[in-house]
């Protein structure tokens, strides 16, 4: 069994496997513009973040009903359990659904129907992170936050995702202040394709407690020093970075440099259906291609719980499971 770990950077819509896309299309009387699963898989060849996002948003069209969202989340949990996941803080993109006429209630009710029981059925505790689409107006993000109000018991944090370059965090300062005032934690994608300055903005203007991706921090030594001193976690996604060409290849991934700098690094899967692997596959990939040792992988697993929004007691329990894990 893979080492126990938390998954902190996982877009639930990015777990839609081609087989399920076809099954849901059939159930909802839709026709996908692909002849079969293999044909769709051939489209999973990306040149950058935007080329992925185009397919990611287009395929979401098959998600229509509460049952669709429940099935999606259940399929993820089933796979996550086989990857050693014990806790998952799961992103979802409400605006990608409300903009298609699917209500936020349908999305959240569908997801929580799967998540509410996951500790018992899969031994995985879960929370939801509501992400704002940064390439849409800030006012729409604020409206989305208000639409989510009746569901706040299921939502621990807000996040920021979608097309990064040209959409700096500063655009969402007011939204994140409002979220903080509502008692929500804050995370943000920054420094995936965008510059190190976006990471500073996420920290200083949005009050981000974790940075999603963050690999471009290495362009700014002062920022690296700051992240190391504050032990602000980075949720790094190696297979994603390679597939979206943020880094040229796995053996050239900056993970070793990030670790050498003393940063609190976690390993995550991002959009596993699209990027060729779930979270433990990412652990294995950095072992194989970057030579990370079992000792380092164990530390990364500990970090995943340290960087989570769990209580100190639950973190300690889960870290003890990591320490007890036999290889
Ligand atoms: N980056 C930005 N937005 C996203 C991603 C990502 O890796 N995955 C899903 N939405
Ligand atoms: Zn992401």
Short mmCIF file of C-alpha atoms and ligand atoms in Angstrom, two decimals:
data_model
loop_
_atom_site.label_atom_id
_atom_site.label_comp_id
_atom_site.label_asym_id
_atom_site.label_seq_id
_atom_site.Cartn_x
_atom_site.Cartn_y
_atom_site.Cartn_z
CA UNK A 1 0.00 0.00 0.00
CA UNK A 2 1.37 3.46 -0.90
CA UNK A 3 2.50 5.73 1.93
CA UNK A 4 -0.32 7.69 3.68
CA UNK A 5 -0.60 11.21 2.34
CA UNK A 6 -2.85 14.24 1.89
CA UNK A 7 -3.82 15.58 -1.51
CA UNK A 8 -3.94 19.39 -1.40
CA UNK A 9 -4.00 20.32 -5.08
CA UNK A 10 -6.66 18.38 -6.95
CA UNK A 11 -9.33 19.84 -9.21
CA UNK A 12 -12.31 17.49 -9.04
CA UNK A 13 -13.23 18.37 -12.63
CA UNK A 14 -9.71 17.28 -13.59
CA UNK A 15 -10.47 13.74 -12.45
CA UNK A 16 -13.01 13.22 -15.24
CA UNK A 17 -11.65 10.16 -17.02
CA UNK A 18 -12.47 9.74 -20.74
CA UNK A 19 -14.57 6.64 -20.02
CA UNK A 20 -16.72 8.59 -17.59
CA UNK A 21 -16.98 11.54 -20.00
CA UNK A 22 -18.53 9.18 -22.56
CA UNK A 23 -20.78 7.50 -19.97
CA UNK A 24 -22.12 10.83 -18.71
CA UNK A 25 -22.55 12.17 -22.25
CA UNK A 26 -24.66 9.08 -23.02
CA UNK A 27 -26.69 9.49 -19.81
CA UNK A 28 -27.38 13.14 -20.62
CA UNK A 29 -28.12 12.58 -24.33
CA UNK A 30 -25.10 14.56 -25.49
CA UNK A 31 -22.73 13.85 -28.33
CA UNK A 32 -19.02 14.44 -27.73
CA UNK A 33 -16.96 15.61 -30.72
CA UNK A 34 -14.77 12.47 -30.42
CA UNK A 35 -15.44 9.06 -31.92
CA UNK A 36 -14.37 7.05 -28.86
CA UNK A 37 -12.22 7.02 -25.70
CA UNK A 38 -9.01 6.55 -27.69
CA UNK A 39 -9.86 9.47 -29.94
CA UNK A 40 -10.48 11.65 -26.88
CA UNK A 41 -7.24 10.52 -25.25
CA UNK A 42 -5.37 11.64 -28.33
CA UNK A 43 -6.58 15.18 -27.60
CA UNK A 44 -4.68 15.12 -24.28
CA UNK A 45 -1.61 16.71 -25.78
CA UNK A 46 -1.03 20.20 -24.51
CA UNK A 47 1.29 23.06 -25.40
CA UNK A 48 0.61 25.24 -22.35
CA UNK A 49 -1.95 25.90 -19.60
CA UNK A 50 -4.49 27.50 -21.95
CA UNK A 51 -4.49 24.58 -24.39
CA UNK A 52 -5.37 22.29 -21.46
CA UNK A 53 -8.01 24.66 -20.06
CA UNK A 54 -9.80 24.72 -23.42
CA UNK A 55 -10.38 20.95 -23.28
CA UNK A 56 -10.94 20.91 -19.50
CA UNK A 57 -13.82 23.41 -19.74
CA UNK A 58 -15.28 21.87 -22.91
CA UNK A 59 -15.50 18.35 -21.44
CA UNK A 60 -17.22 19.64 -18.29
CA UNK A 61 -20.32 20.02 -20.42
CA UNK A 62 -21.14 16.38 -19.61
CA UNK A 63 -21.59 17.29 -15.90
CA UNK A 64 -25.23 18.26 -15.61
CA UNK A 65 -26.97 16.72 -12.60
CA UNK A 66 -26.25 16.17 -8.93
CA UNK A 67 -25.75 12.49 -9.70
CA UNK A 68 -23.06 13.38 -12.26
CA UNK A 69 -21.07 15.30 -9.64
CA UNK A 70 -21.62 12.53 -7.08
CA UNK A 71 -20.35 9.88 -9.51
CA UNK A 72 -17.33 12.03 -10.39
CA UNK A 73 -16.36 12.49 -6.74
CA UNK A 74 -16.95 8.83 -5.88
CA UNK A 75 -14.74 7.71 -8.75
CA UNK A 76 -11.99 10.03 -7.50
CA UNK A 77 -12.24 8.80 -3.90
CA UNK A 78 -12.08 5.17 -5.03
CA UNK A 79 -8.86 5.87 -6.93
CA UNK A 80 -7.42 8.11 -4.22
CA UNK A 81 -7.82 5.35 -1.63
CA UNK A 82 -5.59 3.08 -3.74
CA UNK A 83 -2.97 5.87 -3.84
CA UNK A 84 -2.69 6.12 -0.05
CA UNK A 85 -4.70 9.33 0.27
CA UNK A 86 -6.04 9.81 3.82
CA UNK A 87 -7.13 13.42 3.49
CA UNK A 88 -8.11 15.48 0.43
CA UNK A 89 -8.73 19.23 0.15
CA UNK A 90 -10.57 19.29 -3.14
CA UNK A 91 -10.84 22.23 -5.55
CA UNK A 92 -13.97 22.84 -7.54
CA UNK A 93 -14.75 25.54 -10.12
CA UNK A 94 -18.35 26.70 -9.59
CA UNK A 95 -18.21 29.38 -12.30
CA UNK A 96 -17.35 26.75 -14.92
CA UNK A 97 -20.78 25.26 -14.17
CA UNK A 98 -22.96 28.26 -13.30
CA UNK A 99 -21.86 29.88 -16.59
CA UNK A 100 -23.49 26.86 -18.33
CA UNK A 101 -26.73 27.20 -16.40
CA UNK A 102 -25.94 24.56 -13.75
CA UNK A 103 -26.71 25.93 -10.29
CA UNK A 104 -24.08 26.04 -7.59
CA UNK A 105 -26.50 24.03 -5.41
CA UNK A 106 -26.47 21.18 -7.93
CA UNK A 107 -22.67 21.18 -7.94
CA UNK A 108 -22.17 21.33 -4.18
CA UNK A 109 -25.03 18.99 -3.27
CA UNK A 110 -23.74 16.47 -5.79
CA UNK A 111 -20.16 16.62 -4.55
CA UNK A 112 -21.03 16.54 -0.85
CA UNK A 113 -23.30 13.52 -1.37
CA UNK A 114 -20.10 11.61 -2.18
CA UNK A 115 -17.81 13.35 0.30
CA UNK A 116 -19.92 13.24 3.43
CA UNK A 117 -19.42 9.52 3.89
CA UNK A 118 -15.85 9.21 2.59
CA UNK A 119 -14.19 8.78 6.00
CA UNK A 120 -16.24 5.65 6.57
CA UNK A 121 -16.25 4.26 3.03
CA UNK A 122 -12.73 5.19 1.90
CA UNK A 123 -10.88 6.20 5.07
CA UNK A 124 -10.35 9.65 3.51
CA UNK A 125 -11.36 12.87 5.23
CA UNK A 126 -12.27 15.66 2.81
CA UNK A 127 -12.96 19.36 2.52
CA UNK A 128 -13.88 21.53 -0.45
CA UNK A 129 -11.97 24.57 -1.72
CA UNK A 130 -14.07 26.92 -3.84
CA UNK A 131 -11.91 28.28 -6.66
CA UNK A 132 -12.53 31.53 -8.51
CA UNK A 133 -11.72 31.68 -12.21
CA UNK A 134 -9.12 34.44 -12.48
CA UNK A 135 -9.81 35.08 -16.17
CA UNK A 136 -13.35 36.19 -15.33
CA UNK A 137 -14.36 39.46 -13.60
CA UNK A 138 -13.79 39.96 -9.88
CA UNK A 139 -17.46 40.88 -9.43
CA UNK A 140 -18.47 37.44 -10.71
CA UNK A 141 -16.17 35.86 -8.11
CA UNK A 142 -17.84 37.93 -5.40
CA UNK A 143 -21.30 36.86 -6.63
CA UNK A 144 -20.13 33.23 -6.59
CA UNK A 145 -18.93 33.56 -3.01
CA UNK A 146 -22.34 34.87 -1.98
CA UNK A 147 -24.13 32.06 -3.85
CA UNK A 148 -22.04 29.59 -1.85
CA UNK A 149 -23.10 31.04 1.53
CA UNK A 150 -25.74 28.36 2.31
CA UNK A 151 -23.06 25.68 1.84
CA UNK A 152 -20.24 27.12 3.91
CA UNK A 153 -20.23 24.21 6.37
CA UNK A 154 -18.73 22.11 3.53
CA UNK A 155 -16.23 24.70 2.29
CA UNK A 156 -13.01 25.38 4.18
CA UNK A 157 -11.18 27.68 1.83
CA UNK A 158 -11.23 29.70 -1.36
CA UNK A 159 -8.70 29.37 -4.16
CA UNK A 160 -7.80 31.01 -7.46
CA UNK A 161 -7.21 29.13 -10.72
CA UNK A 162 -7.53 29.19 -14.54
CA UNK A 163 -5.44 31.25 -16.99
CA UNK A 164 -2.71 32.90 -14.95
CA UNK A 165 -0.72 35.24 -17.19
CA UNK A 166 -2.43 38.64 -17.44
CA UNK A 167 -4.73 37.85 -14.49
CA UNK A 168 -2.71 38.88 -11.43
CA UNK A 169 -3.90 38.07 -7.92
CA UNK A 170 -4.37 41.79 -7.12
CA UNK A 171 -7.58 41.67 -9.19
CA UNK A 172 -9.14 39.57 -6.40
CA UNK A 173 -8.01 41.47 -3.32
CA UNK A 174 -11.53 42.46 -2.26
CA UNK A 175 -12.96 38.97 -2.88
CA UNK A 176 -10.29 37.34 -0.73
CA UNK A 177 -10.75 39.92 2.03
CA UNK A 178 -14.46 39.10 2.05
CA UNK A 179 -13.69 35.37 2.16
CA UNK A 180 -11.34 35.90 5.10
CA UNK A 181 -14.04 37.88 6.91
CA UNK A 182 -16.37 34.91 6.34
CA UNK A 183 -13.88 32.70 8.18
CA UNK A 184 -12.50 30.92 5.12
CA UNK A 185 -8.89 29.89 4.54
CA UNK A 186 -7.16 31.19 1.43
CA UNK A 187 -4.96 29.54 -1.20
CA UNK A 188 -4.05 30.66 -4.72
CA UNK A 189 -2.42 29.29 -7.86
CA UNK A 190 0.59 31.51 -8.49
CA UNK A 191 3.92 31.10 -10.24
CA UNK A 192 2.84 28.15 -12.41
CA UNK A 193 3.33 30.04 -15.69
CA UNK A 194 3.13 33.52 -14.19
CA UNK A 195 5.99 35.49 -12.62
CA UNK A 196 7.30 35.46 -9.05
CA UNK A 197 5.62 38.83 -8.50
CA UNK A 198 2.24 37.04 -8.65
CA UNK A 199 3.36 34.90 -5.69
CA UNK A 200 4.19 38.05 -3.70
CA UNK A 201 0.75 39.43 -4.57
CA UNK A 202 -0.99 36.21 -3.52
CA UNK A 203 0.80 36.39 -0.16
CA UNK A 204 0.57 40.10 0.51
CA UNK A 205 -2.75 41.07 -1.10
CA UNK A 206 -4.81 37.86 -0.90
CA UNK A 207 -3.43 36.55 2.39
CA UNK A 208 -2.77 33.18 0.74
CA UNK A 209 -1.75 30.56 3.32
CA UNK A 210 -0.53 28.13 0.65
CA UNK A 211 0.71 28.72 -2.87
CA UNK A 212 -0.48 26.31 -5.53
CA UNK A 213 2.39 25.40 -7.89
CA UNK A 214 4.70 28.31 -6.99
CA UNK A 215 7.64 26.85 -8.91
CA UNK A 216 8.56 30.24 -10.42
CA UNK A 217 9.54 31.48 -6.94
CA UNK A 218 13.03 30.30 -7.88
CA UNK A 219 13.37 33.37 -10.12
CA UNK A 220 13.39 35.58 -6.99
CA UNK A 221 15.91 34.68 -4.24
CA UNK A 222 14.31 37.12 -1.80
CA UNK A 223 10.94 35.38 -2.28
CA UNK A 224 12.52 31.95 -1.77
CA UNK A 225 14.04 33.21 1.47
CA UNK A 226 10.66 34.55 2.58
CA UNK A 227 8.82 31.29 1.75
CA UNK A 228 11.47 29.30 3.62
CA UNK A 229 11.37 31.53 6.71
CA UNK A 230 7.58 31.53 6.92
CA UNK A 231 7.32 27.84 5.88
CA UNK A 232 4.51 28.77 3.53
CA UNK A 233 3.59 25.52 1.75
CA UNK A 234 3.85 25.07 -2.02
CA UNK A 235 1.60 22.45 -3.61
CA UNK A 236 3.83 21.23 -6.42
CA UNK A 237 2.43 19.07 -9.25
CA UNK A 238 5.31 17.48 -11.20
CA UNK A 239 3.40 15.54 -13.88
CA UNK A 240 1.19 18.57 -14.52
CA UNK A 241 4.21 20.85 -14.95
CA UNK A 242 5.65 18.54 -17.58
CA UNK A 243 2.36 18.01 -19.47
CA UNK A 244 1.68 21.77 -19.57
CA UNK A 245 5.28 22.49 -20.49
CA UNK A 246 5.93 24.69 -17.45
CA UNK A 247 9.11 22.57 -17.21
CA UNK A 248 10.76 20.78 -20.15
CA UNK A 249 10.95 17.29 -18.63
CA UNK A 250 10.67 15.45 -15.33
CA UNK A 251 14.40 15.08 -14.94
CA UNK A 252 14.68 18.88 -15.20
CA UNK A 253 11.93 19.58 -12.68
CA UNK A 254 13.00 22.16 -10.06
CA UNK A 255 11.78 20.02 -7.14
CA UNK A 256 15.32 19.30 -5.86
CA UNK A 257 16.15 23.02 -5.85
CA UNK A 258 12.91 23.79 -3.99
CA UNK A 259 13.75 21.16 -1.38
CA UNK A 260 17.37 22.34 -1.07
CA UNK A 261 16.07 25.84 -0.37
CA UNK A 262 14.31 24.51 2.73
CA UNK A 263 10.76 25.11 1.47
CA UNK A 264 7.69 23.27 2.76
CA UNK A 265 6.94 21.29 -0.41
CA UNK A 266 4.04 18.93 -1.06
CA UNK A 267 3.48 16.68 -4.07
CA UNK A 268 0.07 16.62 -5.73
CA UNK A 269 -1.71 15.56 -8.90
CA UNK A 270 -3.63 18.70 -10.11
CA UNK A 271 -5.78 17.17 -12.90
CA UNK A 272 -4.83 13.50 -12.83
CA UNK A 273 -7.07 12.30 -15.63
CA UNK A 274 -5.40 14.74 -18.02
CA UNK A 275 -1.80 14.61 -16.80
CA UNK A 276 -1.09 10.89 -16.68
CA UNK A 277 -1.18 10.06 -13.01
CA UNK A 278 -2.76 10.33 -9.58
CA UNK A 279 -0.91 11.53 -6.50
CA UNK A 280 1.14 8.45 -5.72
CA UNK A 281 2.08 8.23 -9.40
CA UNK A 282 3.60 11.70 -8.90
CA UNK A 283 5.58 10.43 -5.87
CA UNK A 284 6.83 7.51 -7.95
CA UNK A 285 7.73 9.77 -10.86
CA UNK A 286 9.96 12.01 -8.73
CA UNK A 287 11.56 8.90 -7.23
CA UNK A 288 12.30 7.46 -10.67
CA UNK A 289 13.26 10.61 -12.56
CA UNK A 290 14.74 12.88 -9.89
CA UNK A 291 16.19 10.23 -7.62
CA UNK A 292 14.27 11.30 -4.53
CA UNK A 293 14.98 8.83 -1.75
CA UNK A 294 12.43 7.01 0.41
CA UNK A 295 13.54 9.28 3.23
CA UNK A 296 12.65 12.34 1.13
CA UNK A 297 9.32 10.84 0.01
CA UNK A 298 8.43 10.17 3.64
CA UNK A 299 9.19 13.82 4.44
CA UNK A 300 6.99 14.95 1.53
CA UNK A 301 4.16 12.79 2.89
CA UNK A 302 4.59 14.35 6.35
CA UNK A 303 4.61 17.79 4.74
CA UNK A 304 1.29 17.07 3.04
CA UNK A 305 -0.40 16.78 6.44
CA UNK A 306 1.56 19.69 7.96
CA UNK A 307 0.43 21.92 5.07
CA UNK A 308 -3.24 20.86 5.35
CA UNK A 309 -6.03 22.69 7.15
CA UNK A 310 -6.55 19.77 9.55
CA UNK A 311 -6.49 20.28 13.32
CA UNK A 312 -3.11 19.86 15.07
CA UNK A 313 -4.39 16.63 16.68
CA UNK A 314 -5.43 15.04 13.40
CA UNK A 315 -2.19 16.15 11.73
CA UNK A 316 -0.20 14.47 14.49
CA UNK A 317 -2.24 11.24 14.13
CA UNK A 318 -1.71 11.09 10.39
CA UNK A 319 1.98 12.00 10.57
CA UNK A 320 2.39 9.11 13.01
CA UNK A 321 0.90 6.84 10.31
CA UNK A 322 3.47 8.16 7.84
CA UNK A 323 6.28 7.43 10.30
CA UNK A 324 4.94 3.91 10.90
CA UNK A 325 4.66 3.11 7.20
CA UNK A 326 6.88 0.21 6.08
CA UNK A 327 8.26 0.52 2.56
N1 LIG B 1 -3.73 25.82 -13.33
C1 LIG B 1 -4.68 26.74 -13.42
N2 LIG B 1 -5.95 26.44 -13.47
C2 LIG B 1 -6.32 25.15 -13.44
C3 LIG B 1 -5.38 24.16 -13.35
C4 LIG B 1 -4.01 24.52 -13.28
O1 LIG B 1 -3.08 23.70 -13.22
N3 LIG B 1 -6.07 23.00 -13.35
C5 LIG B 1 -7.39 23.28 -13.40
N4 LIG B 1 -7.54 24.60 -13.46
ZN1 LIG B 2 -4.24 23.42 -10.25
#
